[in-house]
Amino acid sequence: MPADRPAAQSAAKAEAGSRAPTVVWISWVALALMTTSSVASLRPSPTMAVYGLACVFLYLVPAIAFLLPTSLVSAELASGWEGGVYKWVSEGISKPMGFLAVWCQFAMTIFYYPSLLGFVAGTLAYVFNPDLATSGVWTAIVIMVTYWAGVWVSSRGTKGVAGLASGGLIIGTLIPGAVLVTLGLVFLGQGNPSAAPMDAAHFLPEWAGIASLVLIVNNFLSYSGMEMNAVHVSSLRDPRKEFPRSIFLATGLVLLIFILPALAISWVVPAEELSLTAGVMQAFDAVFAQFGSQWLTPIVGIMLVTASLGGMLTWLAGPSKGLLLISRQEGYLPPFLQRLNKHGIQQNILVTQGLITTAIALCYAFIPDVSSAYWIFSVITTQVYLIMYLLMFVAAIQLRRKQPDHPRGYRAPMLISMCGIGFAASLAALLVGFIPPSQFGSGSPGVYFLIVAGGALGLGLLVPYLFHRFRKPSWKQPEQPEASVS
């Protein structure tokens, strides 16, 4: 019957669509650019510029020992088990350890935001008044105002944040980085001497005891986040061949973005004058001064701030939402922290996190050296995140042994060796982080250790243990998240 034919054809199409859903493939080059945009940044450049040419060596070591193992191992896990790090660690070790892993992924942001926004404060100072870059009060105010503004934006379910963050790679990283390196080369080409020696004898950092190498710890956090992009491995047409290509291309791009601007800063700004929070702007200001174009400094500052704020907004709701969903299913958090607002956003978690962030921001106002505060918070961030990576490497080995036949779209080569190298590197970085770096030798090592240990171990281990220890069956709300979000 003709009248029934359109309906029958529609039903057939619907059935065919349900049988064979359209797969959206991405190229390995596109995945490499996605990875680069989520990992690379100009923010760590001042930290490593103090080493001059040695920053090349100090970036290559963690790339080989941490970046590659993390990328390849997480790719295998993501191609075999959906659900992120909680699913991987829960299947490989246990559910409590899975909660610890996803907690550390969330908790690192508590100290990540103060360090990120500390960089924003130092950058904004060059837009208004460069003298503010060393003011702890100014830094604290910028952190608090910016964070709470971000909470307000995120709590309203505002869309378009992802677009701002993706554009940040070009606006706030590639263009300023290219300008910095280009003008730095012109600066040297005009016969100006480099502020840091660039001969082969300075390729390795000076050895003055273990404290002289502590700053390398910060590079591990610079490379973190690769496990986030591994979830896209199933969108490649041939993961076995294309994912390694993507990782090696991303690694090369990330190294260029990290190393070349750091070298450019070391050419222009002497190490003893370098501020860890405002070093990028110092370099831009000094370079522009050589060409009589200091009016460009505020413009570059706004570009850098835009990229940082876009990244903050992207991270603000992501890890906390993952923690929320897992906590409702298993009852890890009390009901107060599980509540959603009318936009389906975990506002109570964001507000609680904001209160802690505010308290941390006030530390900038009371610690005399802003650079020291920035470094301490960066180390704590790294320590907490490294706990998650330790669990991930153990889980990967366990899953390969316990479920060798489980379907995987990608199998990492030499997985056991990869995990061993990654675990050893992560553990070494975790332990070295408790030692104050030589650049901050004027402070008390005991006080430094207590601050870092209290922040990393207390937040990373003690708090999730207490949540797990005192949880109640009534905290489970497995069906409510989706209903509330919708």
Coordinates of C-alpha atoms in Angstrom, one line a residue:
M1 CA 0.0 0.0 0.0
P2 CA 1.6 3.3 -1.0
A3 CA 0.3 5.1 2.0
D4 CA 2.2 2.7 4.2
R5 CA 5.4 2.8 2.2
P6 CA 6.9 6.1 3.7
A7 CA 6.3 4.8 7.2
A8 CA 7.8 1.5 6.4
Q9 CA 10.8 3.1 4.8
S10 CA 11.3 5.4 7.8
A11 CA 11.1 2.4 10.1
A12 CA 13.6 0.6 8.0
K13 CA 16.0 3.5 8.1
A14 CA 15.5 3.9 11.8
E15 CA 16.2 0.2 12.3
A16 CA 19.3 0.4 10.0
G17 CA 20.5 3.4 11.9
S18 CA 20.1 1.6 15.2
R19 CA 22.0 -1.4 13.8
A20 CA 24.9 0.6 12.3
P21 CA 25.3 4.0 14.0
T22 CA 27.3 6.6 12.2
V23 CA 30.9 6.6 13.4
V24 CA 32.7 10.0 13.4
W25 CA 36.3 9.3 12.6
I26 CA 39.1 11.8 13.5
S27 CA 42.5 11.9 11.9
W28 CA 45.6 11.1 13.9
V29 CA 46.9 14.7 13.1
A30 CA 43.7 16.1 14.6
L31 CA 44.1 14.0 17.7
A32 CA 47.7 15.2 18.0
L33 CA 46.6 18.8 17.9
M34 CA 43.9 18.1 20.5
T35 CA 46.5 16.6 22.7
T36 CA 48.9 19.5 22.2
S37 CA 46.2 22.1 23.0
S38 CA 45.3 20.3 26.3
V39 CA 48.9 19.8 27.5
A40 CA 51.1 22.6 26.1
S41 CA 51.2 26.1 27.6
L42 CA 53.6 29.0 28.1
R43 CA 52.9 29.0 31.8
P44 CA 55.8 26.7 32.8
S45 CA 58.3 28.6 30.7
P46 CA 59.6 30.9 33.4
T47 CA 60.1 28.0 35.8
M48 CA 62.6 26.3 33.4
A49 CA 64.1 29.4 31.9
V50 CA 66.2 29.8 35.0
Y51 CA 68.2 26.8 33.8
G52 CA 69.0 28.3 30.4
L53 CA 70.1 25.8 27.8
A54 CA 69.8 23.0 30.4
C55 CA 66.0 23.3 30.2
V56 CA 66.2 21.3 26.9
F57 CA 67.6 18.3 28.9
L58 CA 65.2 18.8 31.8
Y59 CA 62.2 18.7 29.4
L60 CA 63.4 15.7 27.4
V61 CA 63.9 13.5 30.5
P62 CA 60.3 13.6 31.8
A63 CA 59.0 13.4 28.2
I64 CA 60.7 10.0 27.8
A65 CA 60.2 8.7 31.3
F66 CA 56.7 10.0 31.9
L67 CA 55.0 11.5 28.8
L68 CA 55.3 8.5 26.5
P69 CA 54.4 5.8 29.1
T70 CA 51.4 7.8 30.3
S71 CA 50.2 8.3 26.7
L72 CA 50.6 4.7 25.5
V73 CA 49.3 3.0 28.7
S74 CA 46.3 5.2 29.0
A75 CA 45.5 4.6 25.3
E76 CA 45.3 0.9 25.9
L77 CA 43.1 1.4 29.0
A78 CA 40.8 3.8 27.2
S79 CA 40.4 1.6 24.2
G80 CA 39.3 -1.4 26.4
W81 CA 37.3 0.1 29.3
E82 CA 34.9 3.1 29.2
G83 CA 34.5 5.2 32.3
G84 CA 37.9 6.8 32.7
V85 CA 40.5 6.4 35.5
Y86 CA 37.8 5.2 38.0
K87 CA 36.8 2.3 35.8
W88 CA 40.5 1.4 35.0
V89 CA 41.6 1.3 38.6
S90 CA 38.4 -0.3 40.0
E91 CA 38.7 -3.1 37.5
G92 CA 42.5 -3.5 37.9
I93 CA 42.8 -3.0 41.7
S94 CA 39.6 -2.3 43.7
K95 CA 36.7 0.1 43.9
P96 CA 38.2 2.0 46.9
M97 CA 41.4 2.5 45.0
G98 CA 39.3 3.7 42.0
F99 CA 37.7 6.3 44.2
L100 CA 41.2 7.4 45.4
A101 CA 42.3 7.8 41.8
V102 CA 39.3 9.8 40.7
W103 CA 39.5 11.9 43.9
C104 CA 43.2 12.7 43.2
Q105 CA 42.2 13.7 39.7
F106 CA 39.7 16.2 41.2
A107 CA 41.7 17.2 44.3
M108 CA 44.7 18.3 42.2
T109 CA 42.6 21.1 40.9
I110 CA 42.2 22.6 44.4
F111 CA 45.9 23.6 44.2
Y112 CA 46.0 23.9 40.4
Y113 CA 43.6 26.9 40.3
P114 CA 45.7 29.0 42.8
S115 CA 48.9 28.3 40.8
L116 CA 47.2 28.9 37.5
L117 CA 45.5 32.1 38.7
G118 CA 48.7 33.2 40.3
F119 CA 50.1 33.2 36.8
V120 CA 47.1 35.1 35.6
A121 CA 47.6 37.7 38.4
G122 CA 51.3 38.2 37.4
T123 CA 50.3 38.5 33.8
L124 CA 47.5 41.0 34.4
A125 CA 50.0 43.1 36.5
Y126 CA 51.8 43.9 33.3
V127 CA 48.5 45.1 31.8
F128 CA 47.9 47.6 34.6
N129 CA 51.0 48.1 36.7
P130 CA 54.1 45.8 36.5
D131 CA 55.0 46.6 40.2
L132 CA 51.9 44.6 41.2
A133 CA 53.5 41.4 39.9
T134 CA 55.4 41.0 43.3
S135 CA 52.4 41.9 45.4
G136 CA 50.9 39.0 47.3
V137 CA 47.8 41.0 48.1
W138 CA 47.2 41.7 44.4
T139 CA 47.7 38.0 43.6
A140 CA 45.3 36.9 46.3
I141 CA 42.6 39.3 45.1
V142 CA 42.9 38.2 41.5
I143 CA 42.7 34.5 42.5
M144 CA 39.6 35.0 44.6
V145 CA 37.7 37.3 42.2
T146 CA 38.5 35.2 39.1
Y147 CA 37.8 31.8 40.7
W148 CA 34.4 32.9 42.1
A149 CA 33.5 34.5 38.7
G150 CA 34.3 31.1 37.1
V151 CA 32.1 29.3 39.6
W152 CA 29.2 31.7 38.8
V153 CA 29.7 31.1 35.1
S154 CA 29.9 27.3 35.5
S155 CA 27.0 27.0 37.9
R156 CA 24.7 28.6 35.3
G157 CA 25.5 25.9 32.8
T158 CA 26.9 28.4 30.4
K159 CA 27.9 26.8 27.1
G160 CA 30.6 27.8 24.7
V161 CA 33.4 27.4 27.2
A162 CA 34.9 24.5 25.2
G163 CA 35.2 26.8 22.2
L164 CA 37.1 29.4 24.3
A165 CA 39.5 26.8 25.6
S166 CA 40.2 25.3 22.1
G167 CA 40.9 28.7 20.7
G168 CA 43.3 29.3 23.5
L169 CA 46.0 27.2 21.9
I170 CA 46.2 29.6 19.0
I171 CA 45.4 32.9 20.8
G172 CA 47.2 32.4 24.0
T173 CA 50.0 29.9 23.2
L174 CA 51.0 29.6 19.5
I175 CA 50.9 33.2 18.5
P176 CA 52.5 34.7 21.7
G177 CA 55.0 31.9 21.7
A178 CA 56.0 32.4 18.1
V179 CA 56.3 36.2 18.6
L180 CA 58.5 35.7 21.7
V181 CA 60.8 33.2 19.9
T182 CA 61.0 35.3 16.7
L183 CA 61.8 38.5 18.5
G184 CA 64.3 36.7 20.8
L185 CA 66.1 35.5 17.7
V186 CA 66.1 38.9 16.2
F187 CA 67.4 40.2 19.6
L188 CA 70.4 37.8 19.4
G189 CA 70.8 38.5 15.7
Q190 CA 71.4 42.2 16.4
G191 CA 74.5 41.3 18.4
N192 CA 73.0 41.4 21.9
P193 CA 74.5 38.8 24.3
S194 CA 72.3 36.1 25.7
A195 CA 71.5 36.5 29.4
A196 CA 72.2 32.7 29.8
P197 CA 75.2 30.9 28.4
M198 CA 74.2 28.9 25.3
D199 CA 77.3 26.7 24.8
A200 CA 77.4 22.9 25.1
A201 CA 79.0 23.0 28.5
H202 CA 75.7 24.3 29.9
F203 CA 73.5 21.6 28.4
L204 CA 73.4 19.7 31.7
P205 CA 72.2 21.5 34.8
E206 CA 74.8 22.3 37.5
W207 CA 74.9 19.7 40.2
A208 CA 74.8 21.2 43.6
G209 CA 73.1 18.4 45.5
I210 CA 69.7 16.9 44.8
A211 CA 68.0 20.2 45.5
S212 CA 69.4 21.6 42.3
L213 CA 67.2 19.3 40.3
V214 CA 64.0 19.6 42.2
L215 CA 62.4 22.0 39.7
I216 CA 62.2 19.1 37.2
V217 CA 59.2 17.9 39.3
N218 CA 57.1 20.7 37.9
N219 CA 57.7 19.3 34.4
F220 CA 55.7 16.1 35.2
L221 CA 52.6 18.2 35.8
S222 CA 53.4 20.1 32.5
Y223 CA 53.0 16.7 30.7
S224 CA 50.0 15.5 32.7
G225 CA 46.5 15.1 31.2
M226 CA 47.4 12.7 28.5
E227 CA 45.0 10.2 29.9
M228 CA 42.1 12.6 29.2
N229 CA 42.8 12.5 25.4
A230 CA 43.3 8.7 25.3
V231 CA 39.5 8.3 25.3
H232 CA 39.6 9.4 21.6
V233 CA 41.7 6.4 20.6
S234 CA 38.5 4.5 19.5
S235 CA 37.7 7.3 17.0
L236 CA 40.8 6.5 15.0
R237 CA 40.4 4.3 11.9
D238 CA 43.5 2.3 12.7
P239 CA 44.4 2.9 16.3
R240 CA 47.3 0.4 16.3
K241 CA 49.2 2.5 13.7
E242 CA 47.7 5.9 14.0
F243 CA 47.8 6.5 17.8
P244 CA 51.6 6.1 18.1
R245 CA 51.9 8.6 15.2
S246 CA 49.6 11.0 16.9
I247 CA 51.5 10.7 20.2
F248 CA 54.9 11.2 18.7
L249 CA 53.7 14.3 16.7
A250 CA 52.0 15.7 19.8
T251 CA 55.2 15.1 21.8
G252 CA 57.3 17.0 19.3
L253 CA 54.9 19.9 19.2
V254 CA 54.6 20.0 23.0
L255 CA 58.4 20.0 23.4
L256 CA 58.7 22.8 20.9
I257 CA 56.1 24.9 22.7
F258 CA 57.8 24.2 26.1
I259 CA 61.4 24.5 25.1
L260 CA 61.7 27.4 22.6
P261 CA 59.8 30.0 24.7
A262 CA 61.8 29.0 27.8
L263 CA 65.0 29.5 25.8
A264 CA 63.8 32.8 24.5
I265 CA 63.1 34.0 28.1
S266 CA 66.6 32.9 29.2
W267 CA 68.1 34.9 26.3
V268 CA 66.5 38.2 27.5
V269 CA 65.8 37.9 31.3
P270 CA 68.7 37.1 33.7
A271 CA 67.8 34.1 35.9
E272 CA 68.3 36.1 39.1
E273 CA 65.7 38.6 38.0
L274 CA 63.1 36.1 36.8
S275 CA 59.7 35.8 38.5
L276 CA 58.1 32.4 38.3
T277 CA 54.6 34.0 38.0
A278 CA 55.4 36.9 35.7
G279 CA 58.5 35.7 33.8
V280 CA 56.7 35.4 30.5
M281 CA 55.5 39.0 30.7
Q282 CA 59.0 40.0 31.8
A283 CA 60.4 38.5 28.7
F284 CA 57.8 40.1 26.4
D285 CA 58.3 43.5 28.0
A286 CA 62.1 43.3 27.7
V287 CA 61.9 42.1 24.1
F288 CA 59.4 44.7 23.1
A289 CA 61.5 47.4 24.8
Q290 CA 64.4 46.5 22.5
F291 CA 62.2 47.3 19.5
G292 CA 60.4 50.3 21.0
S293 CA 57.1 48.4 21.1
Q294 CA 56.2 48.1 24.8
W295 CA 52.7 49.1 24.0
L296 CA 52.2 45.5 22.8
T297 CA 52.9 44.0 26.2
P298 CA 49.4 44.6 27.6
I299 CA 47.9 43.1 24.4
V300 CA 49.9 39.9 24.8
G301 CA 49.0 39.8 28.5
I302 CA 45.3 39.8 27.6
M303 CA 45.9 37.0 25.1
L304 CA 47.7 34.9 27.7
V305 CA 45.0 35.6 30.3
T306 CA 42.2 34.6 27.9
A307 CA 43.8 31.3 27.2
S308 CA 44.4 30.6 30.9
L309 CA 40.8 31.5 31.9
G310 CA 39.4 29.4 29.1
G311 CA 41.4 26.4 30.4
M312 CA 40.2 27.1 34.0
L313 CA 36.6 27.1 33.0
T314 CA 37.0 23.9 31.1
W315 CA 38.6 22.1 34.0
L316 CA 36.3 23.7 36.6
A317 CA 33.3 21.5 36.1
G318 CA 34.9 18.4 34.5
P319 CA 36.7 16.6 37.3
S320 CA 34.2 17.6 39.9
K321 CA 31.3 16.2 37.8
G322 CA 33.2 12.9 37.3
L323 CA 33.7 12.7 41.1
L324 CA 30.0 13.5 41.6
L325 CA 28.7 10.7 39.4
I326 CA 30.9 8.1 40.9
S327 CA 30.1 9.2 44.4
R328 CA 26.4 9.0 43.8
Q329 CA 26.7 5.5 42.4
E330 CA 28.9 4.2 45.2
G331 CA 28.0 6.6 48.0
Y332 CA 31.4 8.2 48.5
L333 CA 30.3 11.7 49.3
P334 CA 27.7 13.0 51.7
P335 CA 24.3 14.1 50.2
F336 CA 25.2 17.8 50.7
L337 CA 28.1 17.6 48.2
Q338 CA 25.9 15.5 45.8
R339 CA 23.3 18.2 45.2
L340 CA 22.8 19.8 41.8
N341 CA 21.3 23.2 41.1
K342 CA 18.5 23.8 38.6
H343 CA 21.0 23.8 35.8
G344 CA 22.2 20.3 36.7
I345 CA 25.6 21.6 37.9
Q346 CA 27.3 20.3 41.1
Q347 CA 27.3 23.7 42.7
N348 CA 27.9 22.6 46.3
I349 CA 31.1 20.9 45.3
L350 CA 32.3 24.0 43.4
V351 CA 31.4 26.3 46.3
T352 CA 33.2 24.1 48.8
Q353 CA 36.2 23.9 46.5
G354 CA 36.0 27.7 46.2
L355 CA 36.2 28.2 50.0
I356 CA 39.4 26.1 50.1
T357 CA 40.8 28.0 47.1
T358 CA 40.1 31.3 48.9
A359 CA 42.0 30.1 51.9
I360 CA 44.9 29.1 49.7
A361 CA 44.8 32.4 47.9
L362 CA 45.2 34.3 51.2
C363 CA 48.5 32.5 51.6
Y364 CA 49.8 34.6 48.8
A365 CA 49.1 37.7 50.9
F366 CA 51.1 36.4 53.8
I367 CA 54.0 34.6 52.1
P368 CA 56.6 37.3 51.4
D369 CA 57.9 35.9 48.1
V370 CA 55.1 35.4 45.6
S371 CA 57.3 33.1 43.5
S372 CA 57.8 30.8 46.5
A373 CA 54.1 30.5 47.1
Y374 CA 53.5 29.8 43.4
W375 CA 56.1 27.1 43.4
I376 CA 54.8 25.4 46.6
F377 CA 51.3 25.2 45.2
S378 CA 52.6 23.9 41.9
V379 CA 54.5 21.1 43.7
I380 CA 51.4 20.1 45.8
T381 CA 49.4 20.0 42.6
T382 CA 51.9 17.6 41.1
Q383 CA 52.1 15.4 44.1
V384 CA 48.4 14.8 44.3
Y385 CA 48.1 14.1 40.6
L386 CA 51.1 11.7 40.7
I387 CA 49.2 9.5 43.2
M388 CA 46.6 8.9 40.5
Y389 CA 49.3 8.0 37.9
L390 CA 50.9 5.5 40.3
L391 CA 47.5 3.7 40.6
M392 CA 46.9 3.9 36.9
F393 CA 50.2 2.1 36.1
V394 CA 49.5 -0.6 38.6
A395 CA 46.0 -1.1 37.3
A396 CA 47.3 -1.4 33.7
I397 CA 49.6 -4.3 34.7
Q398 CA 46.9 -6.0 36.7
L399 CA 44.4 -5.8 33.8
R400 CA 46.9 -7.2 31.3
R401 CA 47.4 -10.1 33.6
K402 CA 43.9 -10.7 34.9
Q403 CA 42.0 -9.9 31.6
P404 CA 44.5 -10.7 28.8
D405 CA 41.7 -11.5 26.4
H406 CA 39.6 -8.5 27.1
P407 CA 39.1 -6.7 23.7
R408 CA 41.3 -3.6 23.3
G409 CA 41.4 -1.3 20.3
Y410 CA 45.0 -0.6 21.0
R411 CA 47.7 -2.6 22.9
A412 CA 50.7 -0.7 24.2
P413 CA 54.0 -2.2 23.2
M414 CA 56.1 -3.5 26.1
L415 CA 53.3 -2.6 28.6
I416 CA 55.1 -4.0 31.7
S417 CA 58.3 -2.1 30.9
M418 CA 56.3 1.1 30.1
C419 CA 54.4 0.9 33.4
G420 CA 57.6 0.1 35.3
I421 CA 59.3 3.2 33.8
G422 CA 56.3 5.4 34.4
F423 CA 55.7 4.2 37.9
A424 CA 59.4 4.7 38.9
A425 CA 59.5 8.1 37.3
S426 CA 56.2 9.1 39.1
L427 CA 57.4 7.8 42.4
A428 CA 60.8 9.5 42.1
A429 CA 59.1 12.8 41.3
L430 CA 56.7 12.3 44.2
L431 CA 59.6 11.9 46.7
V432 CA 61.8 14.6 45.2
G433 CA 58.9 17.1 45.5
F434 CA 59.3 17.1 49.3
I435 CA 62.8 18.6 49.0
P436 CA 63.0 22.4 48.7
P437 CA 64.7 23.5 45.5
S438 CA 68.0 25.3 45.7
Q439 CA 66.4 28.5 44.3
F440 CA 64.4 28.8 47.6
G441 CA 67.2 27.9 50.0
S442 CA 66.6 30.9 52.2
G443 CA 63.5 29.4 53.6
S444 CA 63.2 26.7 56.3
P445 CA 63.4 23.1 54.8
G446 CA 61.3 21.8 57.6
V447 CA 58.5 24.3 57.0
Y448 CA 58.6 23.6 53.3
F449 CA 58.3 19.9 53.9
L450 CA 55.4 20.3 56.3
I451 CA 53.5 22.5 53.9
V452 CA 54.0 20.2 50.9
A453 CA 53.4 17.0 52.9
G454 CA 50.4 18.4 54.6
G455 CA 48.9 19.6 51.3
A456 CA 49.7 16.5 49.2
L457 CA 49.3 13.7 51.6
G458 CA 46.5 15.3 53.6
L459 CA 44.4 16.2 50.6
G460 CA 45.4 13.3 48.4
L461 CA 45.2 10.4 50.9
L462 CA 43.7 11.4 54.3
V463 CA 40.5 13.2 53.0
P464 CA 39.4 10.4 50.7
Y465 CA 40.1 7.8 53.4
L466 CA 37.8 9.7 55.8
F467 CA 35.1 9.9 53.2
H468 CA 35.3 6.2 52.6
R469 CA 35.6 5.3 56.2
F470 CA 32.5 7.2 57.4
R471 CA 30.3 6.8 54.3
K472 CA 26.7 5.5 54.8
P473 CA 24.5 3.3 52.6
S474 CA 22.0 6.2 52.4
W475 CA 24.6 8.2 50.5
K476 CA 24.0 6.1 47.4
Q477 CA 21.9 7.8 44.8
P478 CA 22.6 5.9 41.5
E479 CA 19.5 6.9 39.6
Q480 CA 19.4 10.7 40.4
P481 CA 22.3 12.2 38.5
E482 CA 20.9 11.7 35.0
A483 CA 17.4 12.7 36.1
S484 CA 18.6 15.8 37.8
V485 CA 20.9 16.8 34.9
S486 CA 18.2 16.4 32.4

